[in-house]
Short mmCIF file of C-alpha atoms in Angstrom, two decimals:
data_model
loop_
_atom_site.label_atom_id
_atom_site.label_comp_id
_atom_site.label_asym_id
_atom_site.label_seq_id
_atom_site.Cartn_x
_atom_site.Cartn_y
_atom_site.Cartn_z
CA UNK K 1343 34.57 165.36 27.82
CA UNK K 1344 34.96 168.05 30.25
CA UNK K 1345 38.02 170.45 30.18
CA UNK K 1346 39.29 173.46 30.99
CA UNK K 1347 39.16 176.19 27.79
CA UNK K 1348 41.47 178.95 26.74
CA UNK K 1349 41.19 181.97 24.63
CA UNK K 1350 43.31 182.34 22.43
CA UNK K 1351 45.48 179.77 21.77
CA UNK K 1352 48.48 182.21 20.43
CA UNK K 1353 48.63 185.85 21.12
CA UNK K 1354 51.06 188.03 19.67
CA UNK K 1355 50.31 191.99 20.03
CA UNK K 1356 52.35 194.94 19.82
CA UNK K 1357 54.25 196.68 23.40
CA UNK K 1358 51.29 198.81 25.23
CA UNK K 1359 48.46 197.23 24.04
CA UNK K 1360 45.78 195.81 25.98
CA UNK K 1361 45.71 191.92 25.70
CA UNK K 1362 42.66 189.94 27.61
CA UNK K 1363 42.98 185.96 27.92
CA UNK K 1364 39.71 184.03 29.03
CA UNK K 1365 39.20 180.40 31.05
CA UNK K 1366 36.07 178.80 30.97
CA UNK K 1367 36.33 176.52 33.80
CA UNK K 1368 35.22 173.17 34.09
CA UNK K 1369 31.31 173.19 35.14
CA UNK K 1370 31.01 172.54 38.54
CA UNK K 1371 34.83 173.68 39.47
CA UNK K 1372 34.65 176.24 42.10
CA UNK K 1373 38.86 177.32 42.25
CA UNK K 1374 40.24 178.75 39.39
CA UNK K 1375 44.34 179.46 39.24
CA UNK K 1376 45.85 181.52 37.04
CA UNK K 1377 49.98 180.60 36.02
CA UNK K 1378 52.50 182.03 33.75
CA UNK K 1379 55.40 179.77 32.09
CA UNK K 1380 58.65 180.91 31.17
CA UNK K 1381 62.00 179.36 31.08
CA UNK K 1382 63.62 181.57 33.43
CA UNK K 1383 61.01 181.12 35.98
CA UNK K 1384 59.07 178.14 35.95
CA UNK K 1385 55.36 178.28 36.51
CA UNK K 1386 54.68 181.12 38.96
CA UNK K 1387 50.86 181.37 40.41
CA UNK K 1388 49.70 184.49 39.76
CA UNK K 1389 46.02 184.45 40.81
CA UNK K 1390 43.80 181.96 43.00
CA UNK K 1391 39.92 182.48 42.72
CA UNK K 1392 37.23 180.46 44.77
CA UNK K 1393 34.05 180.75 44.33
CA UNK K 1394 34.67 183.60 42.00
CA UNK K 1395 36.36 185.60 44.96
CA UNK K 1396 39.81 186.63 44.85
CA UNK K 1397 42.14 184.96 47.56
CA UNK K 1398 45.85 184.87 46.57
CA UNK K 1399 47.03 187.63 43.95
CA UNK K 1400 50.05 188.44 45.17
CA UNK K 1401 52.09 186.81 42.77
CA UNK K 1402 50.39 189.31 39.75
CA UNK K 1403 52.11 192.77 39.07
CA UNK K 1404 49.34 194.89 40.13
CA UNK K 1405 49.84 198.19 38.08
CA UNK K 1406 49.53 196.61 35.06
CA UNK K 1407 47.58 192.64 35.72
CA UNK K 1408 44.31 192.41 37.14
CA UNK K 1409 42.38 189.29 37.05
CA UNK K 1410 38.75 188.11 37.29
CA UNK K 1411 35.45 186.53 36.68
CA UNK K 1412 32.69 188.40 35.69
CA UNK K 1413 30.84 184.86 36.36
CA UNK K 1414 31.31 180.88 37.29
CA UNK K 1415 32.13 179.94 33.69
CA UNK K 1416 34.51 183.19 32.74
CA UNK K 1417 38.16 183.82 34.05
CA UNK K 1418 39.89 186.61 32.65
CA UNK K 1419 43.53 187.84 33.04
CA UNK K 1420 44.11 191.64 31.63
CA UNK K 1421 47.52 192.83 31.02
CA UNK K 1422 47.53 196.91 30.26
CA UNK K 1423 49.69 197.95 28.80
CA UNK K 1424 51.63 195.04 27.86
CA UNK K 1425 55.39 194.65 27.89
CA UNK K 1426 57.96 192.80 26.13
CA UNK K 1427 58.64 190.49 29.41
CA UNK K 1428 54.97 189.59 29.55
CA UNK K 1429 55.77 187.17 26.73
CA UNK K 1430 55.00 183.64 28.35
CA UNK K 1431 52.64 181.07 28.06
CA UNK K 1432 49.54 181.87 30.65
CA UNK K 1433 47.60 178.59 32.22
CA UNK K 1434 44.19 178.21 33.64
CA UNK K 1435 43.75 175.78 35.68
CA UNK K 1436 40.03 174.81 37.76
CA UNK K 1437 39.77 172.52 40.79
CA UNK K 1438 37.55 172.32 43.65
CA UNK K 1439 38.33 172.59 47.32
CA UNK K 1440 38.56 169.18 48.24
CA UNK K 1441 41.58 166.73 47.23
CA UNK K 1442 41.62 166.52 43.75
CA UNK K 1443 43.74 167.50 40.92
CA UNK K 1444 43.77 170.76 39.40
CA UNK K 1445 42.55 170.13 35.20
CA UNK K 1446 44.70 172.68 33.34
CA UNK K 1447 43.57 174.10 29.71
CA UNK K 1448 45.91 174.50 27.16
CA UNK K 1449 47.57 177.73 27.78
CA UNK K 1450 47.53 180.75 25.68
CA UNK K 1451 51.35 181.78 24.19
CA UNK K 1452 52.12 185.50 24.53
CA UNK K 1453 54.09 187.10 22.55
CA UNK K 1454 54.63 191.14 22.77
CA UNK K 1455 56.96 192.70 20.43
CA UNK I 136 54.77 179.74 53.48
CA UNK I 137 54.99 176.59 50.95
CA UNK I 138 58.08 175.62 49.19
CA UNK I 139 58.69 172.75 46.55
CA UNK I 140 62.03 171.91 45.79
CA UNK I 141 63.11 169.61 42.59
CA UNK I 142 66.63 169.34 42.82
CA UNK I 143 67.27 167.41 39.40
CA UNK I 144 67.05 170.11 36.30
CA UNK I 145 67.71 167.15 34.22
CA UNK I 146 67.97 163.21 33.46
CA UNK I 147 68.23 160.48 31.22
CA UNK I 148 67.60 157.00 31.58
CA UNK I 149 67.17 153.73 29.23
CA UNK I 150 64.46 152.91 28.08
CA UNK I 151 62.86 149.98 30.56
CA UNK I 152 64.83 151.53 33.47
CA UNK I 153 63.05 152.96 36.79
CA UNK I 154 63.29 156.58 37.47
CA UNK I 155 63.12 158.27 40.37
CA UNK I 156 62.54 161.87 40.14
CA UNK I 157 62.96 163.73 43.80
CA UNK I 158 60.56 166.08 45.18
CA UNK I 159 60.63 167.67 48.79
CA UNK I 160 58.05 170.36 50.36
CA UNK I 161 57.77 172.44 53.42
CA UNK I 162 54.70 173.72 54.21
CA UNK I 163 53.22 175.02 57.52
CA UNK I 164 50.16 173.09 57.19
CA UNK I 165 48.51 170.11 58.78
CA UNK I 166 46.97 168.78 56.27
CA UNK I 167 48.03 168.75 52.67
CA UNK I 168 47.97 167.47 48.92
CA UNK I 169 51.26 166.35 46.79
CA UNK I 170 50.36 165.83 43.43
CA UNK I 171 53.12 165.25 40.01
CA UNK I 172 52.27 166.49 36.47
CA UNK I 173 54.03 165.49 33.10
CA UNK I 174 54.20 168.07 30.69
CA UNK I 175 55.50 166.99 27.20
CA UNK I 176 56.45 168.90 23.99
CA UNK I 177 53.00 169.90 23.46
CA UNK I 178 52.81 171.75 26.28
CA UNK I 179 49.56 170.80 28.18
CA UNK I 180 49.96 169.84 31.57
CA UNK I 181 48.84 166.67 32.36
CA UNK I 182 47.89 165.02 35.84
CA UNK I 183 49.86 161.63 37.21
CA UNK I 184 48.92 160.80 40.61
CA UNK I 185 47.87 162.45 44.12
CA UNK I 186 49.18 161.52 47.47
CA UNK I 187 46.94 163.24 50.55
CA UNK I 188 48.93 164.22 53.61
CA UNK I 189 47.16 161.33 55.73
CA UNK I 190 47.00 158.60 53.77
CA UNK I 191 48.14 155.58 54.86
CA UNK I 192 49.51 154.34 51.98
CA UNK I 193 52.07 155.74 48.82
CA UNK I 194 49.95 156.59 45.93
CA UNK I 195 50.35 154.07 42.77
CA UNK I 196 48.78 155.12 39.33
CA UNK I 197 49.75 151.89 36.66
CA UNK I 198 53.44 152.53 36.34
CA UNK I 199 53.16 155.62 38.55
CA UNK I 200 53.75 155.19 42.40
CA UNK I 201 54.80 158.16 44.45
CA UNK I 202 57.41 157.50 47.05
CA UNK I 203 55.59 159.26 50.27
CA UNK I 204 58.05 160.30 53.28
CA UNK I 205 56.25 162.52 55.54
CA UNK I 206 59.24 162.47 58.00
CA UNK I 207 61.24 163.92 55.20
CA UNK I 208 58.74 165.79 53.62
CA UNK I 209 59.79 163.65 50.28
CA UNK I 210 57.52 162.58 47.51
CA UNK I 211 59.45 161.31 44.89
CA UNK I 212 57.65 159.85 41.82
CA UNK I 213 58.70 156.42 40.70
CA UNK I 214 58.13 155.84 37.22
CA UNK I 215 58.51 151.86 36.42
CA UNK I 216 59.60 150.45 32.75
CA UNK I 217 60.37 153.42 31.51
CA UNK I 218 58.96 154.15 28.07
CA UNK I 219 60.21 156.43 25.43
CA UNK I 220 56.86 158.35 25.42
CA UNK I 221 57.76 159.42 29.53
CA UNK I 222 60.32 161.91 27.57
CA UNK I 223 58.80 165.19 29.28
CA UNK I 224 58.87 168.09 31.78
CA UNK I 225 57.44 166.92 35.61
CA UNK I 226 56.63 169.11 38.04
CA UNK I 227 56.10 168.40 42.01
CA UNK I 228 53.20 170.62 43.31
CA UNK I 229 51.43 171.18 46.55
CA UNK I 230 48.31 172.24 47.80
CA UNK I 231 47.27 172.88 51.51
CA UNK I 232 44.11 172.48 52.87
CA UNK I 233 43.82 174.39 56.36
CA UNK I 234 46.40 177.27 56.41
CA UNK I 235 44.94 180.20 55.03
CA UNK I 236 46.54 181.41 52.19
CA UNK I 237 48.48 178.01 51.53
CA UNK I 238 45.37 176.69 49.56
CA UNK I 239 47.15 177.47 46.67
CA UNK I 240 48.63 175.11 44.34
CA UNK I 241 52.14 175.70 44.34
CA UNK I 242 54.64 174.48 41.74
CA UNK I 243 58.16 173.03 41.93
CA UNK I 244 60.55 174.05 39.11
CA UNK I 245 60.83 170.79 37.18
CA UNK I 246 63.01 168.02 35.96
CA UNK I 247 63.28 167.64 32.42
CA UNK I 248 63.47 163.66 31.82
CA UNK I 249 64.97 162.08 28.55
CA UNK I 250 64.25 158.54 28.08
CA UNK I 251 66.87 156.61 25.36
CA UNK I 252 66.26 153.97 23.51
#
């Protein structure tokens, strides 16, 4: 059964600390997307990867989120330092180019006090 | 640049009912994906049907059908016999497939539907 895994599940972690979240995409996926959830402002894209390359970051706050994958079956997304408006829950999401649906993973809640 | 637009933050409907839930785009390229996704109370985000730029015909997925109007650059999602489980979050999203930079999957920002019994 082939999905889409994120790491952790629940984060909660104090204002200025580092917090790492982790895809594995599905095998054989070649896109990876990166979204953050809140009420206020939907599900904003924040990074598009294919074939492990960056293409479309622009929707990431660059002085403190970088994103990216060491290899095809890691995607990471790095907050530092971390910030009370951080708090959201982050999606993963892996595709390939052609016209198919996007598989999404389960999200990872963050929480920064 | 892409654009989805969902102008209905919320309904309800009775159970049994058909529901339409609007969607319109605007997006600079040729050729492009529409595709709906329910998310429920959970949380995940879960996949309903796709609708390519150039196909001839409107999508249909079991009770599913998506309502394609290139013209208006429209694709509403038609939900048939509305069950209580269809109580969820839906979100309209796009993809393009020439444009560089409007690969991306964009995201409209959702219509929260209430089914009663």
């Amino acid at each position: 059964d082939a999905r889409v895994t994120q790491t952790p599940r629940d984060k909660v972690t104090e204002m200025g600390q580092e917090v790492t979240m982790r895809c594995q995409p599905i095998l054989g996926h070649n896109t990876v997307f990166w979204y953050r959830q809140t009420m206020m402002q939907g599900l904003e894209l924040l990074a598009y990867f294919r074939n492990r390359a960056p293409l479309d970051d622009s929707g990431m706050p660059k002085d403190r989120f970088s994103a990216e994958m060491p290899d095809a079956t890691l995607a990471t997304l790095k907050i530092q330092p971390s910030e009370p408006r951080d708090s959201a829950v982050y999606f993963c999401a892996s595709g390939t180019n052609g016209n198919t649906e996007a598989f999404f993973g389960q999200g990872t809640r963050l929480t920064v006090v | 640049a892409q654009k989805i637009t969902q102008t209905q933050p919320g309904m309800f409907v009775q159970e049994k009912e058909a529901v339409t839930l609007d969607c319109t785009y605007d997006t600079s390229d040729p050729s492009y994906g529409l595709f709906w996704y329910k998310q429920p109370s959970s949380g995940e985000m879960i996949f309903l049907i796709y609708q390519g730029s150039y196909d001839q015909q409107n999508a249909t997925e079991g009770r599913y059908s998506l309502n394609f109007q290139k013209a208006r650059k429209s694709a509403n999602l038609v939900i048939s016999a509305s069950q209580l489980g269809d109580s969820a979050m839906y979100f309209c999203a796009m993809r393009g497939y020439v444009v560089q930079g409007a690969q991306k999957l964009v995201f409209g920002q959702g219509t929260r539907l209430t089914i009663n019994p």
